[in-house]
Amino acid sequence: MANVYFYKSGGRLFWDFYLTPASWDWLGAEVYAEMPQAQLNGRAINPPYGPHNEPVTYDFHASIYRYNFLGGGGGTIKRGDYLWMYWEFLGSNPGHGAWRSVGCWIP
């Protein structure tokens, strides 16, 4: 389980992603986090989050302003766009992982 909080400032959409204590127990002390998929208005974009290892209690935060569609093209996010993101987590407990997806309309 996870909680994701969004806010917008200067045209940029920010998020803070926190795994819950139940997830901490399941995953273990450290996780490998990545966002293998993201879409803007139903079209695949280069995910705005690079893979890395962090403690399970870390704030997996990032933001997006500009995007690139897979296959070419891109632009900047704007009001009314729909952003969908998918994260995967591999835990330090052997064989334990998790995923979370979330979508939001850009305010």
Coordinates of N, CA and C in Angstrom, one line a residue:
M1 N 0.8 -1.2 0.0 CA 0.0 0.0 0.0 C 0.9 1.2 0.0
A2 N 0.3 2.3 -0.5 CA 1.1 3.6 -0.6 C 0.1 4.8 -0.6
N3 N 0.6 5.9 -0.2 CA -0.1 7.1 -0.3 C 0.7 8.1 -1.2
V4 N -0.1 8.7 -2.2 CA 0.6 9.6 -3.2 C -0.1 10.9 -3.0
Y5 N 0.7 12.0 -2.9 CA 0.2 13.3 -2.7 C 0.7 14.2 -3.9
F6 N -0.2 14.9 -4.5 CA 0.1 15.8 -5.6 C 0.0 17.3 -5.2
Y7 N 0.8 18.1 -5.8 CA 0.6 19.5 -5.8 C 1.2 20.2 -7.0
K8 N 0.7 21.3 -7.4 CA 1.2 22.0 -8.6 C 1.7 23.4 -8.2
S9 N 2.8 23.7 -8.9 CA 3.5 25.0 -8.6 C 4.2 25.4 -9.9
G10 N 4.0 26.6 -10.4 CA 4.7 27.1 -11.6 C 4.5 26.3 -12.8
G11 N 3.3 25.7 -12.9 CA 3.0 24.8 -14.1 C 3.5 23.4 -14.0
R12 N 4.3 23.1 -13.0 CA 4.9 21.8 -12.8 C 4.0 21.0 -11.8
L13 N 3.8 19.7 -12.0 CA 3.1 18.8 -11.1 C 4.1 18.1 -10.3
F14 N 4.1 18.1 -9.0 CA 4.9 17.4 -8.1 C 4.2 16.3 -7.4
W15 N 4.9 15.3 -7.0 CA 4.3 14.3 -6.1 C 5.3 13.8 -5.1
D16 N 4.7 13.3 -4.0 CA 5.4 12.6 -2.9 C 4.7 11.3 -2.7
F17 N 5.5 10.2 -2.8 CA 5.0 8.9 -2.8 C 5.6 8.2 -1.6
Y18 N 4.7 7.8 -0.7 CA 5.1 7.1 0.6 C 4.5 5.7 0.7
L19 N 5.4 4.7 0.9 CA 4.9 3.4 1.2 C 4.4 3.4 2.6
T20 N 3.4 2.6 2.9 CA 2.8 2.5 4.2 C 3.5 1.5 5.1
P21 N 3.3 1.6 6.4 CA 4.0 0.7 7.3 C 3.7 -0.8 7.0
A22 N 2.5 -1.1 6.5 CA 2.2 -2.5 6.1 C 3.1 -2.9 4.9
S23 N 3.4 -2.0 4.0 CA 4.3 -2.2 2.9 C 5.8 -2.4 3.4
W24 N 6.1 -1.6 4.4 CA 7.5 -1.7 5.0 C 7.7 -3.1 5.5
D25 N 6.8 -3.7 6.2 CA 6.9 -5.0 6.7 C 7.0 -6.1 5.6
W26 N 6.2 -5.9 4.6 CA 6.2 -6.9 3.5 C 7.5 -6.8 2.7
L27 N 7.9 -5.5 2.4 CA 9.1 -5.3 1.4 C 10.4 -5.5 2.1
G28 N 10.6 -5.1 3.3 CA 11.9 -5.1 4.0 C 12.5 -3.7 4.1
A29 N 13.7 -3.6 4.6 CA 14.3 -2.3 4.9 C 14.6 -1.5 3.7
E30 N 14.9 -2.1 2.5 CA 15.3 -1.3 1.3 C 14.5 -1.8 0.1
V31 N 14.2 -0.9 -0.8 CA 13.5 -1.3 -2.0 C 14.2 -0.7 -3.2
Y32 N 14.0 -1.4 -4.3 CA 14.4 -0.9 -5.6 C 13.1 -0.4 -6.3
A33 N 13.1 0.9 -6.6 CA 11.8 1.5 -7.1 C 12.1 2.0 -8.5
E34 N 11.0 1.8 -9.3 CA 11.1 2.2 -10.7 C 9.7 2.5 -11.2
M35 N 9.6 3.3 -12.3 CA 8.4 3.7 -12.9 C 8.5 3.2 -14.4
P36 N 8.2 1.9 -14.7 CA 8.4 1.4 -16.0 C 7.4 2.0 -17.1
Q37 N 6.2 2.5 -16.6 CA 5.2 3.0 -17.5 C 4.6 4.3 -17.0
A38 N 4.3 5.2 -18.0 CA 3.5 6.4 -17.7 C 2.8 6.8 -19.0
Q39 N 1.7 7.4 -18.9 CA 0.9 7.9 -20.0 C 0.4 9.3 -19.8
L40 N 0.3 10.0 -20.8 CA -0.4 11.3 -20.8 C -1.5 11.3 -21.8
N41 N -2.7 11.5 -21.4 CA -3.9 11.4 -22.2 C -4.0 10.1 -23.0
G42 N -3.6 9.0 -22.3 CA -3.7 7.7 -22.9 C -2.6 7.3 -23.8
R43 N -1.6 8.2 -24.0 CA -0.5 7.9 -24.9 C 0.8 7.7 -24.0
A44 N 1.6 6.7 -24.3 CA 2.8 6.4 -23.6 C 3.8 7.5 -23.6
I45 N 4.3 7.9 -22.5 CA 5.4 8.9 -22.4 C 6.6 8.2 -21.7
N46 N 7.8 8.9 -21.9 CA 9.0 8.5 -21.2 C 8.7 8.7 -19.7
P47 N 8.8 7.6 -18.9 CA 8.4 7.8 -17.5 C 9.2 8.9 -16.8
P48 N 8.6 9.7 -16.0 CA 9.3 10.8 -15.4 C 9.9 10.5 -14.0
Y49 N 10.5 9.3 -13.9 CA 11.0 8.8 -12.6 C 12.0 7.7 -12.9
G50 N 13.3 8.0 -12.5 CA 14.4 7.0 -12.8 C 14.5 6.0 -11.7
P51 N 14.9 4.8 -12.0 CA 15.0 3.7 -11.1 C 16.1 3.9 -10.1
H52 N 15.9 3.5 -8.8 CA 17.0 3.6 -7.8 C 16.6 2.9 -6.5
N53 N 17.6 2.6 -5.7 CA 17.4 2.0 -4.4 C 17.3 3.0 -3.3
E54 N 16.4 2.8 -2.4 CA 16.2 3.7 -1.2 C 15.7 2.9 0.0
P55 N 15.8 3.5 1.2 CA 15.1 2.9 2.3 C 13.6 2.8 2.1
V56 N 12.9 1.8 2.6 CA 11.5 1.7 2.4 C 10.7 2.9 2.9
T57 N 11.2 3.6 3.8 CA 10.5 4.8 4.4 C 10.8 6.1 3.6
Y58 N 11.5 6.0 2.5 CA 11.8 7.2 1.7 C 10.6 7.8 1.0
D59 N 10.7 9.1 0.8 CA 9.7 9.9 0.1 C 10.1 9.8 -1.4
F60 N 9.4 8.9 -2.1 CA 9.7 8.7 -3.6 C 9.1 9.8 -4.3
H61 N 9.7 11.0 -4.4 CA 9.2 12.2 -4.9 C 9.8 12.5 -6.3
A62 N 9.1 13.3 -7.0 CA 9.6 13.8 -8.3 C 8.5 14.8 -8.9
S63 N 8.7 15.2 -10.1 CA 7.8 16.2 -10.7 C 7.9 16.0 -12.2
I64 N 6.9 16.6 -12.9 CA 6.9 16.6 -14.3 C 6.4 18.0 -14.8
Y65 N 7.0 18.5 -15.8 CA 6.6 19.7 -16.5 C 6.6 19.4 -18.0
R66 N 7.7 19.0 -18.5 CA 7.9 18.6 -20.0 C 7.8 17.1 -20.0
Y67 N 7.3 16.6 -21.2 CA 7.2 15.1 -21.4 C 7.6 14.8 -22.8
N68 N 8.0 13.6 -23.1 CA 8.3 13.1 -24.4 C 7.5 11.8 -24.6
F69 N 6.7 11.8 -25.7 CA 6.0 10.6 -26.1 C 6.9 9.6 -26.6
L70 N 6.7 8.3 -26.3 CA 7.5 7.2 -26.9 C 7.2 7.2 -28.3
G71 N 8.2 7.2 -29.2 CA 8.0 7.3 -30.6 C 8.1 8.6 -31.2
G72 N 8.3 9.7 -30.4 CA 8.5 11.0 -30.9 C 7.4 12.0 -30.5
G73 N 7.8 13.2 -30.4 CA 6.9 14.3 -30.0 C 6.9 14.5 -28.5
G74 N 6.2 15.5 -28.1 CA 6.1 15.8 -26.6 C 5.6 17.2 -26.4
G75 N 5.8 17.8 -25.2 CA 5.3 19.1 -24.9 C 5.4 19.3 -23.4
T76 N 4.6 20.2 -22.9 CA 4.5 20.5 -21.5 C 3.1 20.2 -21.0
I77 N 3.0 19.7 -19.8 CA 1.7 19.4 -19.2 C 0.8 20.7 -19.2
K78 N -0.5 20.5 -19.2 CA -1.4 21.6 -19.2 C -2.7 21.2 -18.5
R79 N -3.4 22.2 -18.0 CA -4.6 22.0 -17.3 C -5.5 21.1 -18.2
G80 N -6.1 20.1 -17.6 CA -7.0 19.2 -18.3 C -6.4 17.9 -18.8
D81 N -5.0 17.9 -18.8 CA -4.4 16.6 -19.2 C -4.6 15.6 -18.2
Y82 N -4.6 14.3 -18.6 CA -4.7 13.2 -17.7 C -3.4 12.4 -17.7
L83 N -2.8 12.4 -16.5 CA -1.5 11.7 -16.3 C -1.7 10.4 -15.5
W84 N -1.2 9.3 -16.0 CA -1.2 8.0 -15.4 C 0.2 7.5 -15.2
M85 N 0.5 7.0 -14.0 CA 1.8 6.5 -13.7 C 1.8 5.2 -13.0
Y86 N 2.7 4.3 -13.3 CA 2.8 3.0 -12.7 C 4.2 2.7 -12.1
W87 N 4.2 2.4 -10.8 CA 5.5 2.2 -10.1 C 5.6 0.7 -9.8
E88 N 6.8 0.2 -9.7 CA 7.1 -1.2 -9.2 C 8.2 -1.1 -8.1
F89 N 8.1 -1.9 -7.1 CA 9.0 -1.9 -6.0 C 9.4 -3.4 -5.8
L90 N 10.7 -3.6 -5.7 CA 11.3 -4.9 -5.4 C 11.9 -4.7 -4.0
G91 N 11.5 -5.6 -3.0 CA 11.9 -5.4 -1.7 C 13.2 -6.2 -1.4
S92 N 13.8 -5.8 -0.2 CA 15.0 -6.6 0.2 C 14.6 -7.9 0.9
N93 N 13.3 -8.1 1.2 CA 12.8 -9.4 1.6 C 12.7 -10.2 0.4
P94 N 13.4 -11.4 0.3 CA 13.5 -12.2 -0.9 C 12.1 -12.5 -1.4
G95 N 11.9 -12.3 -2.7 CA 10.6 -12.6 -3.4 C 9.5 -11.7 -3.1
H96 N 9.7 -10.6 -2.4 CA 8.6 -9.6 -2.1 C 8.7 -8.4 -2.9
G97 N 7.6 -8.0 -3.5 CA 7.5 -6.8 -4.4 C 6.1 -6.2 -4.3
A98 N 6.0 -5.1 -4.9 CA 4.7 -4.4 -4.9 C 4.6 -3.5 -6.1
W99 N 3.4 -3.1 -6.4 CA 3.2 -2.1 -7.5 C 2.1 -1.2 -7.1
R100 N 2.1 0.0 -7.8 CA 1.0 1.0 -7.5 C 0.8 1.8 -8.8
S101 N -0.4 2.0 -9.2 CA -0.7 2.9 -10.3 C -1.6 4.0 -9.8
V102 N -1.5 5.2 -10.4 CA -2.3 6.3 -10.0 C -2.5 7.2 -11.2
G103 N -3.7 7.7 -11.4 CA -3.9 8.7 -12.4 C -4.5 10.0 -11.9
C104 N -4.3 11.1 -12.5 CA -4.8 12.3 -12.0 C -5.0 13.3 -13.2
W105 N -6.0 14.2 -13.1 CA -6.2 15.2 -14.0 C -5.4 16.4 -13.6
I106 N -4.7 17.0 -14.5 CA -3.8 18.2 -14.2 C -4.7 19.4 -13.9
P107 N -4.6 20.0 -12.7 CA -5.5 21.1 -12.3 C -5.1 22.4 -13.0

